[in-house]
N, CA and C atoms as an extended XYZ file, in Angstrom:
438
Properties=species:S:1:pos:R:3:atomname:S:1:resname:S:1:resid:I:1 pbc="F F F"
N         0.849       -1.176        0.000 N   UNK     1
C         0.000        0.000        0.000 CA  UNK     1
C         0.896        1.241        0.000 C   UNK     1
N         0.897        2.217       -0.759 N   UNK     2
C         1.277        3.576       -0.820 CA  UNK     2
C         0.996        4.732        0.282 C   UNK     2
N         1.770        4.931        0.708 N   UNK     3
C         1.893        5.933        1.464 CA  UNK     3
C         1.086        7.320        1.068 C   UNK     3
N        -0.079        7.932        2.160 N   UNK     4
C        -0.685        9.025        1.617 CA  UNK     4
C         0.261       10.332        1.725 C   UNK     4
N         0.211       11.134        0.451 N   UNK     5
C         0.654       12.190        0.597 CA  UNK     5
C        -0.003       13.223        0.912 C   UNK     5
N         0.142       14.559        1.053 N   UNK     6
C        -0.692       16.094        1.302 CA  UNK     6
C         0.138       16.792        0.290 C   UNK     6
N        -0.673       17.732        0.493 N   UNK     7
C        -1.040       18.732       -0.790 CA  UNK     7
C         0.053       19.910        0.278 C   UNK     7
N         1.008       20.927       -0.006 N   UNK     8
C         1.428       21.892        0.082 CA  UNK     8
C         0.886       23.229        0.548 C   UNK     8
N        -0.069       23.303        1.505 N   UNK     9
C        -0.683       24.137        2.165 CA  UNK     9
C        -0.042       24.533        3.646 C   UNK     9
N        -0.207       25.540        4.155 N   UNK    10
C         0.811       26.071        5.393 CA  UNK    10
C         0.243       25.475        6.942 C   UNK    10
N         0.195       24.985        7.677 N   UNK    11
C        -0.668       25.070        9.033 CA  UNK    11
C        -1.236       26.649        9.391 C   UNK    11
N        -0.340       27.618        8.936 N   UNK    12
C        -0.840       28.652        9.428 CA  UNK    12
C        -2.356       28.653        8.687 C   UNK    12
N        -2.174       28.680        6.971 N   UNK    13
C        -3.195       29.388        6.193 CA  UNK    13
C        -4.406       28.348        6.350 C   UNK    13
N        -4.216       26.729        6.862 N   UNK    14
C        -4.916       25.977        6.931 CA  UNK    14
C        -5.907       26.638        8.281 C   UNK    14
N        -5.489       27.122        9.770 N   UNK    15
C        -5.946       27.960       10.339 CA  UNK    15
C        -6.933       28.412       10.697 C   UNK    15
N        -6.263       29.644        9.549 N   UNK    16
C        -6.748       30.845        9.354 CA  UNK    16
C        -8.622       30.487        8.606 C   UNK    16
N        -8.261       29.943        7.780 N   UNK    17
C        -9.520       29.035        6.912 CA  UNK    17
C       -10.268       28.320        7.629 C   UNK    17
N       -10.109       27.693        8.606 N   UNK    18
C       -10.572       26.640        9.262 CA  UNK    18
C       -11.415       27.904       10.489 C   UNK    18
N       -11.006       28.977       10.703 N   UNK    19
C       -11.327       29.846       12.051 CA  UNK    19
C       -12.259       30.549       11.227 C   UNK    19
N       -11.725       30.995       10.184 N   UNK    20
C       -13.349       31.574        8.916 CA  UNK    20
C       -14.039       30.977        8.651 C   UNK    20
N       -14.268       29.750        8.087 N   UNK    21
C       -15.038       28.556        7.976 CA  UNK    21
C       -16.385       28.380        9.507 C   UNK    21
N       -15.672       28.308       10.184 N   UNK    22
C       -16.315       27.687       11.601 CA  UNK    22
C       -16.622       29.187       12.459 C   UNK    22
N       -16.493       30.039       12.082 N   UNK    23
C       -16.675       31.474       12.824 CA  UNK    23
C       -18.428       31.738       12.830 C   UNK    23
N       -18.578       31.385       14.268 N   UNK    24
C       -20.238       31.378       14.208 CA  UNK    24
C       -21.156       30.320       14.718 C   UNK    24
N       -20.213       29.282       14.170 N   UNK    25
C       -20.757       27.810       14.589 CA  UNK    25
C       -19.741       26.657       15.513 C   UNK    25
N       -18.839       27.240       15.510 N   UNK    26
C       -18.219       26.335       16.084 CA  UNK    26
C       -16.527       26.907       16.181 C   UNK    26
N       -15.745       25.971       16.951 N   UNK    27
C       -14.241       26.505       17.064 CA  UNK    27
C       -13.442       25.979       15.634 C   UNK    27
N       -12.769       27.017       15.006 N   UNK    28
C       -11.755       26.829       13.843 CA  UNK    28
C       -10.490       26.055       14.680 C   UNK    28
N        -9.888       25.437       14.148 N   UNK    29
C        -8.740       24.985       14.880 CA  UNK    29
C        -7.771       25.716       14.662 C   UNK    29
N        -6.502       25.517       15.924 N   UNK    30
C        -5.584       26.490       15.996 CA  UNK    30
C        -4.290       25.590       15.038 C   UNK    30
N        -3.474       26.925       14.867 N   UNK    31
C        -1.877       26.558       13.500 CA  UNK    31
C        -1.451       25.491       14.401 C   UNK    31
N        -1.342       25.200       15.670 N   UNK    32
C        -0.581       24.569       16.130 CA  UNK    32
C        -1.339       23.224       15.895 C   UNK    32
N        -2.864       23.108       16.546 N   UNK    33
C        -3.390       21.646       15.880 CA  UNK    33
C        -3.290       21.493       14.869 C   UNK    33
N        -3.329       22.052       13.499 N   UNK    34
C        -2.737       21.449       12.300 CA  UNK    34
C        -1.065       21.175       12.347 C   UNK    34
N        -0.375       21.762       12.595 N   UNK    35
C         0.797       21.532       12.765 CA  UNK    35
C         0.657       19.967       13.623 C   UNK    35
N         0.440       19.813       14.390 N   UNK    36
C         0.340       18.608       14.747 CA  UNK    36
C        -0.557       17.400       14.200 C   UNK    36
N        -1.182       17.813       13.238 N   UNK    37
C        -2.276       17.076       12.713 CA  UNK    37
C        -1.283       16.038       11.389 C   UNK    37
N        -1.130       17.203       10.871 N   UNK    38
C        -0.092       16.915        9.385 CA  UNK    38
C         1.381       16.549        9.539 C   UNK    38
N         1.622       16.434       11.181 N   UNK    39
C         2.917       15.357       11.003 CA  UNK    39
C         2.387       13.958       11.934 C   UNK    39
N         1.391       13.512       11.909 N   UNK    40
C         0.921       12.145       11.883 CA  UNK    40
C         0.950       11.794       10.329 C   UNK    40
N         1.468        9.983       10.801 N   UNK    41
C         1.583        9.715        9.973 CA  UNK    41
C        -0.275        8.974        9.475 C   UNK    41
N        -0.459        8.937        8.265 N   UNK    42
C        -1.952        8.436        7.361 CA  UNK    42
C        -2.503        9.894        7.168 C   UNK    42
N        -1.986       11.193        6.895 N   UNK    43
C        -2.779       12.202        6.879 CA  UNK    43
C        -3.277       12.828        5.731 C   UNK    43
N        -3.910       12.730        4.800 N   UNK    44
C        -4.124       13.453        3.380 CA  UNK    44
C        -4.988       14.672        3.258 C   UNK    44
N        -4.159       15.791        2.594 N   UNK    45
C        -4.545       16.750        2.860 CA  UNK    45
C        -5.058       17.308        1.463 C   UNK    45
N        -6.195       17.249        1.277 N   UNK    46
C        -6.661       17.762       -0.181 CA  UNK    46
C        -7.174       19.173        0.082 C   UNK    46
N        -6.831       19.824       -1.616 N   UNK    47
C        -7.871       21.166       -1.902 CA  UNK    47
C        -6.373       22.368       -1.700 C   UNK    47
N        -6.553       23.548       -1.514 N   UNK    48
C        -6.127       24.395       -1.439 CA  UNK    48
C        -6.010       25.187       -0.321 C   UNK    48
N        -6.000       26.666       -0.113 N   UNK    49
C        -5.854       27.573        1.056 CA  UNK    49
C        -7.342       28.284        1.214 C   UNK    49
N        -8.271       28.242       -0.047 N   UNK    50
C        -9.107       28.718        0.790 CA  UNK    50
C       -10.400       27.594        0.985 C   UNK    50
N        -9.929       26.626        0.374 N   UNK    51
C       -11.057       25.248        0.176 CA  UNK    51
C        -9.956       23.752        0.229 C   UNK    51
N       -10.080       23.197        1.664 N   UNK    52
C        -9.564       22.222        2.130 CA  UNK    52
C       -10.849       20.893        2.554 C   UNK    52
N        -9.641       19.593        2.638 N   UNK    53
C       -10.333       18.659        3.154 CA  UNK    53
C        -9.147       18.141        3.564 C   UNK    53
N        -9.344       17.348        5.252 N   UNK    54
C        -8.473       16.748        6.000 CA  UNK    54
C        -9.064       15.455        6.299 C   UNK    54
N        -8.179       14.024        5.910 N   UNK    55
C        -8.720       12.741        6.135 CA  UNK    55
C        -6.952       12.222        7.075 C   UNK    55
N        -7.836       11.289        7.682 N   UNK    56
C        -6.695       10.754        8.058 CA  UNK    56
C        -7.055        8.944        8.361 C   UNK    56
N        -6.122        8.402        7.609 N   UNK    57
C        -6.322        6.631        7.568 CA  UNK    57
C        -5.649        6.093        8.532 C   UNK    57
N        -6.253        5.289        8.590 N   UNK    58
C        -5.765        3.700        9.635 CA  UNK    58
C        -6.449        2.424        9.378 C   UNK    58
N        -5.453        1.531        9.158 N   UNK    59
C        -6.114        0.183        9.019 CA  UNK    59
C        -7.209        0.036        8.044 C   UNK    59
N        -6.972        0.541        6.897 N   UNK    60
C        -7.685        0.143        5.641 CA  UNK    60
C        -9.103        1.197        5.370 C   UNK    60
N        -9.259        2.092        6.952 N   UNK    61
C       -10.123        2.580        6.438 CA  UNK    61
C        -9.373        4.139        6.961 C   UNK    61
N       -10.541        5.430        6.575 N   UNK    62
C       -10.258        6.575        6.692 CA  UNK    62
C       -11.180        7.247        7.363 C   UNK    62
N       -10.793        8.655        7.772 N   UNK    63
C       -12.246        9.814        8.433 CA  UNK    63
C       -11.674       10.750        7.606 C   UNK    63
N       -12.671       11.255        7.586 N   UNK    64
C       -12.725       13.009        7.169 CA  UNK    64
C       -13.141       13.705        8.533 C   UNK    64
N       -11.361       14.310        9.114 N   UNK    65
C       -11.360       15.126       10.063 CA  UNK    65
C       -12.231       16.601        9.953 C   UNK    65
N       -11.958       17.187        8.761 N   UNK    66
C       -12.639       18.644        8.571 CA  UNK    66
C       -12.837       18.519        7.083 C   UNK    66
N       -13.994       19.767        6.654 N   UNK    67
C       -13.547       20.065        5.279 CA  UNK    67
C       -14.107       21.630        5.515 C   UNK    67
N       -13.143       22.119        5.332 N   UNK    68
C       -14.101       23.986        5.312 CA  UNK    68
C       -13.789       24.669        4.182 C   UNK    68
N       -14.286       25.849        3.964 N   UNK    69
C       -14.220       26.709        3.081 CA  UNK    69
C       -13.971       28.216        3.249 C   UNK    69
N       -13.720       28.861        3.146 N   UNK    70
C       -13.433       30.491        3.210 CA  UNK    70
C       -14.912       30.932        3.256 C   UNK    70
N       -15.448       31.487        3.626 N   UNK    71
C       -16.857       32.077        3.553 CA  UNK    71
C       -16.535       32.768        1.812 C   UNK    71
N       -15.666       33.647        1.434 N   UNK    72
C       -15.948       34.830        0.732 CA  UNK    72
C       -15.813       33.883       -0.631 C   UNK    72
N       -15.412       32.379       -0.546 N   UNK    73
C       -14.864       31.388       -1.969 CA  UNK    73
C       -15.928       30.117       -1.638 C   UNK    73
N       -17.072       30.626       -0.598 N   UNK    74
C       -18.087       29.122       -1.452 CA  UNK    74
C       -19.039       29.443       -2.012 C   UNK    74
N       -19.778       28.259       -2.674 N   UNK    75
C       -20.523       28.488       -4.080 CA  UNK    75
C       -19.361       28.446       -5.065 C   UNK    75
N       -18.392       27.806       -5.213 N   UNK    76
C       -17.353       28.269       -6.761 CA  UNK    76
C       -17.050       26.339       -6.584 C   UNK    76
N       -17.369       25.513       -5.637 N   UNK    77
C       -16.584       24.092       -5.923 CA  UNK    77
C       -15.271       23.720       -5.278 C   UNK    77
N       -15.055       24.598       -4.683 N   UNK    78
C       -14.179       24.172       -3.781 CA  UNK    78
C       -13.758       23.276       -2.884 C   UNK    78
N       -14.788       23.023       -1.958 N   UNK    79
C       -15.252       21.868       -1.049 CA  UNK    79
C       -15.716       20.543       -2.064 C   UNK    79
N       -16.244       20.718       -2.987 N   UNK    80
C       -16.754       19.111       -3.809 CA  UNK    80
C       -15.449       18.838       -4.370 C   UNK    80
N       -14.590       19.747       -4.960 N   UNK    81
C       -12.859       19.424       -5.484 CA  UNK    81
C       -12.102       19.072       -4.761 C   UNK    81
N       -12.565       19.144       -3.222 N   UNK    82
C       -10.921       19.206       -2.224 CA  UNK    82
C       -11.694       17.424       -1.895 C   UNK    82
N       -13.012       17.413       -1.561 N   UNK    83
C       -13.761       16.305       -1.282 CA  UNK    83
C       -13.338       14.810       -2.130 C   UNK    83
N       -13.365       15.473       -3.406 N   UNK    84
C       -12.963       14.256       -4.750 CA  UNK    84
C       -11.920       14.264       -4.764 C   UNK    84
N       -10.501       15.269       -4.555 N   UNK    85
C        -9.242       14.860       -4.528 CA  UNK    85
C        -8.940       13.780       -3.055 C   UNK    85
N        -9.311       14.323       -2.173 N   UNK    86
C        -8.962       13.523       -0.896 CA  UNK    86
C        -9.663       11.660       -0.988 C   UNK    86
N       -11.095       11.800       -1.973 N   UNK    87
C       -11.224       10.456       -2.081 CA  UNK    87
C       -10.470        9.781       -2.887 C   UNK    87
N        -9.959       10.728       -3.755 N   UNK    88
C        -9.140        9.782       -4.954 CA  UNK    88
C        -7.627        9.233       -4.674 C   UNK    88
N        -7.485       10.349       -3.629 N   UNK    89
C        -6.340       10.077       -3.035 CA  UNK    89
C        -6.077        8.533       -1.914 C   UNK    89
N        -7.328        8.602       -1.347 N   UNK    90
C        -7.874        7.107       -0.389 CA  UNK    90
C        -7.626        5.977       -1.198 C   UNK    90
N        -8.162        6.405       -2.857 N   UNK    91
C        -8.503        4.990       -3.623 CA  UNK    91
C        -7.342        4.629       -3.762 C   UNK    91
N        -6.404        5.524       -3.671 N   UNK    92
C        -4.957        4.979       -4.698 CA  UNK    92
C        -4.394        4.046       -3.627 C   UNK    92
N        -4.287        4.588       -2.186 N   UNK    93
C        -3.803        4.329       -1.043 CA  UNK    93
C        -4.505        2.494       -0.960 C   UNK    93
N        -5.452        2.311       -1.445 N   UNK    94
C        -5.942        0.953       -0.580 CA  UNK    94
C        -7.302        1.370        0.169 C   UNK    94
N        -7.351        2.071        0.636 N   UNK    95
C        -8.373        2.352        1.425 CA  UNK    95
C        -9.872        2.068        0.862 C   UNK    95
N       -10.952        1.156        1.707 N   UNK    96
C       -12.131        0.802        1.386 CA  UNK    96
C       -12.652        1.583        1.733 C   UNK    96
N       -13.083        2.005        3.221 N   UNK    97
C       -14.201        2.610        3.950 CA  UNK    97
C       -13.761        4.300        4.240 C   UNK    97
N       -14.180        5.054        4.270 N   UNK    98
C       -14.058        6.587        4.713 CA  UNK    98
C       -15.824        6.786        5.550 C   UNK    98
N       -15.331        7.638        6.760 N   UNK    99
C       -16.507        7.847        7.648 CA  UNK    99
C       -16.300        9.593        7.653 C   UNK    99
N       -17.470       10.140        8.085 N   UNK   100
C       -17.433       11.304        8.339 CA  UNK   100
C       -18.474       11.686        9.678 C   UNK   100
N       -18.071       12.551       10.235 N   UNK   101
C       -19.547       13.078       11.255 CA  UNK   101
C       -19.778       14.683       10.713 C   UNK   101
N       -21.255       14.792       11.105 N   UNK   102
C       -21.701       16.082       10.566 CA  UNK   102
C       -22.984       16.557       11.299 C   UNK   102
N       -23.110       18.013       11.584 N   UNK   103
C       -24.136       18.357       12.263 CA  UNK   103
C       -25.656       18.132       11.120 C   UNK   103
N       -26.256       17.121       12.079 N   UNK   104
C       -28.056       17.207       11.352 CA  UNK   104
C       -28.242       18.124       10.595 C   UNK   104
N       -27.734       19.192       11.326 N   UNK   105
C       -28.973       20.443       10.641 CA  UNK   105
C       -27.870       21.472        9.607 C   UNK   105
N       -26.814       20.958        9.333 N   UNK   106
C       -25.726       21.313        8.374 CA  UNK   106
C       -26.147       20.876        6.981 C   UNK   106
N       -26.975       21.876        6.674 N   UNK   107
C       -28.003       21.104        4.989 CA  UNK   107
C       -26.847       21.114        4.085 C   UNK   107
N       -26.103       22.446        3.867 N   UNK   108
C       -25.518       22.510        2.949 CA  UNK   108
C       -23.890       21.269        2.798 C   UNK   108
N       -23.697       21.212        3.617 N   UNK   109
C       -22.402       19.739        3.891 CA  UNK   109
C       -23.480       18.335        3.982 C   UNK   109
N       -24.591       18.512        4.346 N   UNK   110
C       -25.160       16.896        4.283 CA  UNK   110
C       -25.191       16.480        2.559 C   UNK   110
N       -25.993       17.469        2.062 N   UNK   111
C       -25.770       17.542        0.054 CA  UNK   111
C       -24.397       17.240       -0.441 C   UNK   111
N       -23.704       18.243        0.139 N   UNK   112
C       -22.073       17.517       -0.809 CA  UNK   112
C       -21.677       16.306       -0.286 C   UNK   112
N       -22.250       15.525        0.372 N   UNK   113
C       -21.373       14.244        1.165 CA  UNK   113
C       -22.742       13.823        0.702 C   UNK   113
N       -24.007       13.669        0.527 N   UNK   114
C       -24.553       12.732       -0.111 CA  UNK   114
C       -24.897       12.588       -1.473 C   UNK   114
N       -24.644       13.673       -2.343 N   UNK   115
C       -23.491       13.938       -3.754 CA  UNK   115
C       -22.756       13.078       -3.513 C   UNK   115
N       -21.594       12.861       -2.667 N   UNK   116
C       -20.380       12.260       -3.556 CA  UNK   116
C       -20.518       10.531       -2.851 C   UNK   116
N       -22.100       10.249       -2.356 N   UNK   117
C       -22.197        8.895       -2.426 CA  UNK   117
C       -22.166        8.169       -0.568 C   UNK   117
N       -22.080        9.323        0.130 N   UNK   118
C       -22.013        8.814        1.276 CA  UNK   118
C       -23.255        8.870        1.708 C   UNK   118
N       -23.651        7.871        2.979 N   UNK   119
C       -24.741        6.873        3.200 CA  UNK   119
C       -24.657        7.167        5.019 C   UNK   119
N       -26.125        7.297        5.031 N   UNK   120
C       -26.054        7.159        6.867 CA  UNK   120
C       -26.055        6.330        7.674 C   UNK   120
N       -25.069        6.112        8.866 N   UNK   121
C       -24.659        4.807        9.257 CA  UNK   121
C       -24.639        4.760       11.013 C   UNK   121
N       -24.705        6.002       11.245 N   UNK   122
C       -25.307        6.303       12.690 CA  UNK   122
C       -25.430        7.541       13.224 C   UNK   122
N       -25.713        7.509       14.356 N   UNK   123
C       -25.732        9.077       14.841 CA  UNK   123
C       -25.231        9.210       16.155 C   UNK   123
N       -24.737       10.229       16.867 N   UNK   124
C       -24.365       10.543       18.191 CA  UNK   124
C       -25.172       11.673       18.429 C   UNK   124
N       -26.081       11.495       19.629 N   UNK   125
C       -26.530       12.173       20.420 CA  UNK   125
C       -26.056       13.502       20.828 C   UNK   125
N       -26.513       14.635       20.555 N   UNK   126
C       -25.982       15.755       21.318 CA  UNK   126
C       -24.427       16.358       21.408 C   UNK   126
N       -23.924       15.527       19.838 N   UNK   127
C       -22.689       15.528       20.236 CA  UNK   127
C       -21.827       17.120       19.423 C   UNK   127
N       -22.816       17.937       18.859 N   UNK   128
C       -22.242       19.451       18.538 CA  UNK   128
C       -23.190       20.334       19.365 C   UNK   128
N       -22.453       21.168       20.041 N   UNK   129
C       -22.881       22.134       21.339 CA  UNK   129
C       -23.403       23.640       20.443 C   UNK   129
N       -24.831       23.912       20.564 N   UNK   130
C       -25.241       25.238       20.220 CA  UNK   130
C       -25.736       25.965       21.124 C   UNK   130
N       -25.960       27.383       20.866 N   UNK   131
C       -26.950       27.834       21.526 CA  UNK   131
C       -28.095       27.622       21.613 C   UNK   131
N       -28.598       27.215       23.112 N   UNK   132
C       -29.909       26.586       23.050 CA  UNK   132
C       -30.395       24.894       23.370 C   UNK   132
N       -29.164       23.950       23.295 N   UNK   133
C       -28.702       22.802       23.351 CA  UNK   133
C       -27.627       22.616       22.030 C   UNK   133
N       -27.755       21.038       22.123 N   UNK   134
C       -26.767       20.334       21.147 CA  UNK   134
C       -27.578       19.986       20.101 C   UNK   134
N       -26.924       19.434       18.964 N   UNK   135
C       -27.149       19.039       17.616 CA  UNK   135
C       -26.575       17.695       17.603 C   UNK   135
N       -27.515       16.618       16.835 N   UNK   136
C       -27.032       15.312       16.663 CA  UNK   136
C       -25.987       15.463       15.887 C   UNK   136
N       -24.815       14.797       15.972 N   UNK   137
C       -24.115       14.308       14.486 CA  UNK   137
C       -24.743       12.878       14.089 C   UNK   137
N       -24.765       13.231       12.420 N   UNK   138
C       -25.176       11.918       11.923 CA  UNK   138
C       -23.346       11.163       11.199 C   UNK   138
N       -22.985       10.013       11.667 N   UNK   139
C       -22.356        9.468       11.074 CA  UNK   139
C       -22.934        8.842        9.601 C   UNK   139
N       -21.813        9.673        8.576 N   UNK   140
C       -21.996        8.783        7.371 CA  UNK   140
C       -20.947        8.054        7.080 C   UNK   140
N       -21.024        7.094        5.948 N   UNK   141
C       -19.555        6.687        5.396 CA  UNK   141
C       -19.888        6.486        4.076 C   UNK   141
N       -18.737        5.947        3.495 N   UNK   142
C       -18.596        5.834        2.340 CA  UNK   142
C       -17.856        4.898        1.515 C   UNK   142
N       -18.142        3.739        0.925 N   UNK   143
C       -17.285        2.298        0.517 CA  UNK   143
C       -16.619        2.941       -1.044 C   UNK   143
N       -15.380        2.863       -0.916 N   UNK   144
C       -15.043        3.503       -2.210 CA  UNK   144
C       -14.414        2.290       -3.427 C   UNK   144
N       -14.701        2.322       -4.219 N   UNK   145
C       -14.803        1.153       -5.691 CA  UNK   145
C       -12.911        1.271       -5.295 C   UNK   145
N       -12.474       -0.015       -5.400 N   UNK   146
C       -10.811       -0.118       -5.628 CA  UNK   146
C       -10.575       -1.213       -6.553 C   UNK   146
């Protein structure tokens, strides 16, 4: 099996994107958790600086840690490009299964992940914190053709 590679993006600018992305709804992660994210080893880092996706494999299968977008660069495909590079990148690797979690009520990310074929496979209770209470995540996944 081939070793996954990443794509040439900074921890800082990854960030910065990730704190715009999530500004409102939730915590962006800090340079230093990517910095630590992207020197584990199984980490594939698809998409660009202002439209990313972060997976990370083990044992034949994968997650999709994050995928965000710049507020001022979605609507252009960004997120469905960084989405299809990071799967294509899985296929080459070996990898069968990829899982993701996602807030219920996140319409616009439930569409691009059930676009690109992913399927609902469970849910966790209460497990994204809002104002007002929590939000289920629904676990999806995704069996990819190898």
């Amino acid at each position: 099996m081939r070793r996954p590679r990443s794509s040439m993006i900074s921890a800082e600018a990854l960030a910065a994107c990730h704190a715009r992305a999530f500004e409102g709804s939730g915590r962006g992660w800090s340079e230093a958790e990517f910095t630590a994210l992207l020197a584990e080893p199984g980490i594939i880092l698809a998409g660009e600086e202002r439209g990313f996706a972060l997976f990370r494999e083990a044992a034949g299968e994968a997650e999709l840690l994050t995928l965000a977008t710049d507020p001022a660069a979605r609507r252009q495909g960004l997120a469905a490009r960084a989405l299809a590079e990071g799967l294509a990148r899985l296929r080459e690797t070996g990898i069968g299964r990829v899982f993701l979690e996602v807030a219920e009520d996140n319409d616009a990310a439930l569409a691009l992940y059930r676009a690109a074929g992913f399927t609902d496979c469970g849910r966790r209770k209460g497990y994204y914190p809002r104002a007002g209470g929590a939000v289920d995540a629904l676990v999806l996944a995704l069996d990819l053709e190898i």
